[in-house]
XYZ file of C-alpha atoms in Angstrom:
406
model
C -111.160 33.309 77.593
C -112.419 36.884 78.775
C -113.152 37.793 74.941
C -114.573 34.343 74.140
C -117.187 34.819 77.264
C -118.145 38.165 76.276
C -118.906 36.943 72.632
C -120.997 33.774 74.436
C -123.111 36.123 76.485
C -123.758 38.614 73.263
C -125.388 35.404 71.465
C -126.729 34.719 74.342
C -129.016 38.081 74.217
C -129.249 37.359 70.205
C -131.067 34.075 70.756
C -133.040 35.338 74.048
C -134.594 38.723 72.054
C -135.149 36.664 68.774
C -137.555 34.017 71.093
C -139.224 37.215 72.824
C -139.400 38.709 69.341
C -141.281 35.568 67.388
C -143.668 35.377 71.024
C -144.348 38.954 70.379
C -145.049 38.666 67.106
C -147.297 35.396 67.373
C -149.518 37.314 69.803
C -149.677 40.310 67.826
C -151.103 38.550 64.974
C -153.141 36.801 67.049
C -155.017 39.615 68.099
C -155.011 41.455 65.210
C -152.954 43.787 66.166
C -149.871 45.950 63.599
C -146.465 44.198 63.482
C -144.128 46.756 63.357
C -140.607 47.213 64.900
C -142.050 49.825 67.536
C -144.541 47.622 68.213
C -142.377 44.527 69.057
C -139.057 47.017 70.562
C -142.336 48.186 72.779
C -142.834 44.487 74.033
C -139.512 43.710 74.597
C -138.100 46.855 76.773
C -138.856 45.827 79.978
C -137.955 42.023 79.403
C -134.264 41.555 80.916
C -132.959 39.610 78.157
C -129.589 38.342 80.267
C -131.901 35.978 82.291
C -133.277 32.735 82.203
C -136.511 32.573 79.999
C -138.083 30.237 83.139
C -138.062 31.693 86.507
C -138.671 29.933 89.836
C -141.785 30.626 91.574
C -143.289 28.535 94.492
C -146.704 26.603 94.833
C -148.322 25.869 98.018
C -149.300 22.572 98.491
C -152.808 22.396 98.720
C -153.359 24.285 95.381
C -154.935 22.918 92.185
C -152.125 21.492 89.871
C -152.347 23.852 86.603
C -151.710 21.331 83.823
C -151.320 24.358 80.983
C -149.347 26.463 83.228
C -146.811 23.310 84.116
C -146.483 22.831 80.313
C -145.648 26.292 80.080
C -142.822 26.214 82.735
C -141.246 23.127 81.252
C -141.451 24.737 77.844
C -139.809 27.670 78.995
C -137.058 25.431 81.184
C -136.282 22.997 77.522
C -135.431 26.786 75.717
C -133.037 27.413 78.057
C -131.695 24.298 78.112
C -131.306 24.084 74.045
C -130.197 27.861 74.101
C -127.356 26.686 76.953
C -126.888 23.583 74.745
C -125.701 25.783 71.467
C -123.767 28.330 73.382
C -121.724 25.557 74.861
C -121.571 24.128 71.649
C -120.223 27.608 70.025
C -117.538 27.487 72.406
C -116.595 24.624 72.497
C -115.749 24.747 68.608
C -114.106 27.950 69.741
C -111.815 26.381 71.855
C -111.529 23.853 69.447
C -110.283 26.094 67.095
C -108.016 28.131 69.215
C -106.293 25.126 70.093
C -106.080 23.272 66.814
C -104.218 26.859 65.739
C -102.137 26.896 68.693
C -101.143 23.248 67.415
C -100.639 23.780 64.222
C -98.556 26.649 64.749
C -96.649 24.554 66.692
C -96.859 21.474 64.733
C -95.370 23.694 61.438
C -92.290 24.894 63.741
C -92.094 21.166 64.772
C -91.826 20.380 60.753
C -89.840 23.259 60.299
C -87.210 21.944 62.583
C -87.526 18.202 61.369
C -86.492 19.428 58.285
C -83.868 21.336 59.049
C -82.083 18.563 61.192
C -82.686 16.204 58.277
C -81.109 18.017 55.463
C -78.166 18.480 58.369
C -78.179 15.054 58.618
C -78.279 14.251 54.758
C -75.210 16.771 54.382
C -73.355 15.503 57.101
C -74.107 11.342 56.170
C -73.410 12.065 52.496
C -69.993 13.746 53.346
C -67.534 10.841 52.734
C -64.869 12.024 54.413
C -63.630 12.740 58.161
C -63.982 16.114 59.424
C -65.843 18.295 61.924
C -68.747 20.972 60.869
C -67.556 24.209 61.817
C -70.465 26.256 59.955
C -73.619 25.232 58.735
C -76.775 27.418 57.670
C -80.225 26.353 55.901
C -82.958 28.188 53.652
C -84.229 30.051 52.736
C -81.185 32.473 52.208
C -81.872 36.253 52.148
C -79.975 37.094 48.771
C -79.234 40.338 46.200
C -78.175 40.215 42.760
C -75.556 41.836 40.713
C -75.981 41.051 36.582
C -76.100 36.973 36.624
C -74.777 36.567 40.185
C -76.618 35.766 43.352
C -74.827 36.707 47.218
C -75.680 36.007 50.237
C -73.860 36.687 53.674
C -73.223 33.911 55.727
C -70.906 35.720 58.736
C -67.584 35.053 60.157
C -66.279 31.630 60.343
C -62.966 30.658 62.949
C -60.819 28.608 61.123
C -57.676 27.010 62.707
C -54.130 28.076 60.380
C -52.867 24.709 58.339
C -56.253 23.295 58.282
C -58.290 21.680 54.810
C -61.616 23.038 54.957
C -64.375 21.790 52.359
C -67.748 23.172 51.085
C -71.173 21.401 50.949
C -74.280 22.386 49.597
C -77.990 20.237 49.004
C -80.867 21.626 46.932
C -81.565 21.702 43.367
C -80.099 22.767 39.972
C -76.469 22.643 41.777
C -73.724 22.763 40.138
C -69.507 23.280 40.404
C -70.263 25.676 37.809
C -72.942 27.914 39.104
C -72.189 27.790 43.175
C -69.135 28.509 45.205
C -68.372 30.277 48.640
C -66.224 32.441 49.210
C -63.830 33.081 52.087
C -62.231 36.140 52.790
C -59.917 37.627 55.638
C -58.174 40.785 54.852
C -57.941 41.809 51.150
C -57.814 38.318 50.520
C -61.121 36.003 48.958
C -60.587 32.582 48.271
C -63.484 30.707 46.484
C -64.381 26.964 46.372
C -66.704 25.213 44.831
C -68.971 22.097 46.588
C -66.908 18.984 47.545
C -66.790 16.094 44.928
C -64.539 13.490 43.397
C -62.179 15.569 42.740
C -61.631 16.866 46.333
C -61.658 21.052 46.135
C -60.672 22.061 49.443
C -58.864 25.374 50.643
C -55.899 24.853 52.934
C -55.609 28.250 55.353
C -51.986 29.145 56.189
C -50.033 27.833 59.003
C -49.858 24.020 60.056
C -50.525 21.757 63.202
C -48.479 19.913 65.244
C -49.065 16.361 65.537
C -48.287 14.286 68.609
C -48.565 10.367 68.501
C -49.324 7.972 71.313
C -49.429 4.167 71.212
C -52.170 2.063 73.514
C -52.507 -1.787 73.939
C -55.484 -3.091 75.721
C -55.080 -6.851 76.988
C -56.493 -8.889 74.321
C -58.924 -10.968 76.325
C -61.235 -7.238 77.054
C -63.884 -7.374 74.627
C -64.297 -3.941 73.124
C -67.840 -3.780 71.289
C -69.253 -0.396 73.031
C -68.071 2.827 73.333
C -64.843 3.031 75.654
C -62.360 5.347 77.503
C -59.114 5.620 75.269
C -56.948 7.613 77.333
C -53.148 6.913 77.466
C -50.949 7.625 80.157
C -49.323 10.982 80.220
C -51.604 12.761 77.638
C -53.231 15.869 78.987
C -56.591 15.966 76.639
C -57.750 19.068 75.333
C -61.127 19.516 74.136
C -59.543 22.166 71.738
C -57.402 19.446 70.073
C -58.306 16.997 67.390
C -58.148 13.069 67.601
C -58.148 9.984 65.418
C -57.050 6.251 66.264
C -55.893 3.506 64.148
C -56.531 0.375 65.043
C -55.476 -2.702 63.422
C -51.653 -2.711 62.555
C -51.109 -5.017 59.430
C -55.036 -5.687 59.046
C -57.458 -5.044 56.713
C -61.539 -4.546 57.352
C -63.591 -7.000 55.400
C -67.617 -6.047 55.535
C -70.176 -8.468 54.144
C -74.149 -6.893 54.926
C -73.166 -6.031 59.136
C -70.678 -8.892 59.282
C -67.246 -7.139 60.323
C -63.733 -8.927 60.651
C -60.219 -8.113 60.887
C -57.712 -10.167 58.952
C -54.294 -10.640 59.723
C -51.621 -10.949 56.718
C -49.874 -15.044 56.574
C -46.618 -15.433 56.724
C -46.098 -14.552 53.134
C -47.470 -11.107 54.445
C -50.710 -11.508 52.311
C -53.983 -10.953 52.921
C -56.500 -13.609 51.900
C -60.097 -13.083 51.703
C -63.186 -15.504 51.309
C -66.597 -15.089 49.879
C -67.803 -11.470 48.508
C -66.533 -9.412 51.008
C -65.535 -5.629 50.597
C -62.134 -5.059 52.164
C -60.820 -1.410 52.895
C -57.824 -0.593 54.766
C -55.394 2.704 55.677
C -51.996 3.502 54.496
C -50.155 6.025 56.601
C -47.397 7.759 56.196
C -46.554 5.934 52.530
C -45.349 7.434 49.312
C -46.241 4.482 47.047
C -47.894 1.269 47.128
C -47.378 -1.555 44.570
C -49.680 -4.725 44.948
C -49.851 -8.277 43.535
C -53.301 -10.036 42.895
C -54.628 -13.614 42.800
C -56.659 -12.761 40.228
C -58.001 -9.469 38.514
C -59.948 -7.808 41.191
C -63.758 -6.456 39.581
C -63.719 -3.321 42.084
C -61.213 -1.075 43.465
C -60.499 2.538 44.513
C -57.279 2.889 42.239
C -55.741 1.785 38.663
C -53.753 -0.925 37.877
C -51.642 -2.360 40.524
C -49.586 0.596 41.798
C -50.164 3.771 43.280
C -48.028 6.751 43.716
C -47.799 10.082 45.585
C -50.357 8.374 48.310
C -52.163 11.583 50.000
C -49.998 11.220 54.486
C -53.719 8.857 54.742
C -54.611 6.854 52.175
C -57.808 4.789 51.949
C -57.849 1.670 49.733
C -60.989 -0.404 49.328
C -61.444 -3.210 46.816
C -64.122 -6.058 46.391
C -64.524 -9.141 44.260
C -67.631 -11.911 44.099
C -65.180 -14.699 44.711
C -62.313 -15.995 46.736
C -59.206 -13.420 45.660
C -55.820 -13.008 47.547
C -52.936 -9.926 47.899
C -49.945 -8.677 48.868
C -48.738 -4.728 49.323
C -45.417 -2.886 49.266
C -45.535 0.140 51.002
C -43.121 2.456 52.673
C -46.398 3.543 55.018
C -47.747 1.407 57.920
C -50.913 -0.374 57.386
C -54.093 -0.068 59.334
C -57.245 -1.405 59.230
C -59.438 1.010 60.805
C -59.337 4.931 61.452
C -61.838 6.644 63.571
C -62.418 9.875 65.022
C -62.749 10.194 69.191
C -64.359 13.020 71.097
C -63.098 14.564 74.652
C -65.475 14.005 77.551
C -64.856 14.844 80.738
C -61.007 15.487 80.337
C -61.035 11.793 78.853
C -60.778 11.079 75.468
C -63.614 8.532 73.974
C -63.570 5.976 71.076
C -66.793 5.873 69.454
C -68.266 2.249 69.197
C -66.503 -0.889 69.537
C -63.279 -2.004 68.149
C -62.078 -5.431 66.527
C -58.979 -4.864 67.784
C -56.786 -3.979 70.616
C -53.609 -2.074 69.204
C -54.287 1.548 68.889
C -51.850 4.319 66.898
C -53.355 7.982 68.580
C -52.896 11.265 66.560
C -53.465 14.662 68.654
C -53.616 17.601 66.356
C -52.950 20.741 67.994
C -52.925 24.413 66.117
C -53.019 28.134 67.132
C -55.297 29.621 68.022
C -58.330 29.592 64.652
C -58.517 32.949 62.734
C -61.840 35.187 61.774
C -63.002 34.709 58.077
C -65.823 35.889 56.154
C -68.207 34.108 54.410
C -70.348 34.734 51.127
C -72.575 32.572 48.819
C -72.089 33.515 45.209
C -74.533 31.392 43.203
C -74.054 32.699 39.037
C -76.855 31.915 36.523
C -77.706 32.223 32.760
C -80.951 30.968 32.710
C -84.027 32.687 35.032
C -83.793 29.946 36.618
C -81.650 29.899 39.448
C -80.283 26.961 41.913
C -82.342 26.361 44.662
C -80.146 25.837 47.921
C -81.781 24.200 50.702
C -78.690 23.990 52.826
C -74.695 24.068 53.417
C -72.046 23.275 55.602
C -68.418 23.910 55.812
C -66.367 21.259 57.005
C -62.652 21.223 58.715
C -60.617 18.385 57.687
C -58.730 17.029 61.196
C -55.381 17.274 58.871
C -54.831 18.701 55.955
C -53.574 15.780 54.400
C -56.409 12.774 55.869
C -58.878 12.160 53.708
C -61.103 9.159 53.185
C -61.158 8.124 49.239
C -64.179 6.323 48.883
C -65.009 6.413 44.960
C -66.337 2.903 45.251
């Protein structure tokens, strides 16, 4: 503000100098005096240009009214006001420009943060498997080159022993062949391609301990919102991971925003009426054999049998018409699987539940190990891939994978 005030004072003097200079030139021309800079400066040297043009004067009541003098004084007051408005306008413009620049600077920061959060949301929502993000970064990244490779250092990443980690990337001109993340510990370096339908992951050495708890809530209680789900005798630990399974021997059917749990009938079969999408989990099984009442248009497995199941295998199927099916497996069937989080030493189930029976699994492991992470990008053309953001996700348990292939 002090700087702006000095500028305004300077402009005030310039405006009055130009005003008095114009008067001096007109007077010298009127009386035939030579108009030179020397003569002009001589007339201006005794004028205080820091004062207003009009100076206050007193009039005695009995003094005769001087119309010519009154007009001159009104003209001077008008000129002072004109200069004042010009200066205020300039000051307002400068203040506006300062505020505008300040606002634009902050808006650019907000836009940058918005892009960063959007990129993170996109990379999170597009990852279809259950896990938690242990590392995230968005570009631009500092690169250095070596032959056809570009590298950027990502720093240290803590990963629990026995965990399975997956690498996600978003950007332009990306492919599994030209981008990898490297994880090094000691003299060992492991490269991981971006996660895709083949589930490219890396399992660290070690193993997790799994504790299981069963919880049954009164069926008359409607579980529509987020609720506490802490079993008796469980000591909840924020460093542990928790997964719940609900709806034993049931399947989940969804259509638009409507969701239902469908139970097995007396023949151990499920029946779906209408165009519903069906999903459920087979936990702890090694095989699953299906029998269908008709050929189902869409499902995420081939044929009628799945061998070598994951520890937790997600099944999906959909048809436009009614159909029924039965499944024979040595595992357990659950309608839904969800993560829980810890708050105030309590286990919190996110969202509601259509069933009131729960199996809770608690995953514990030893202290995490520190890995050094870096990004390696290859290109045999002049155009390198553009990477907007990357993330490393740690699966809750090495074999808990959601097979969202439909």
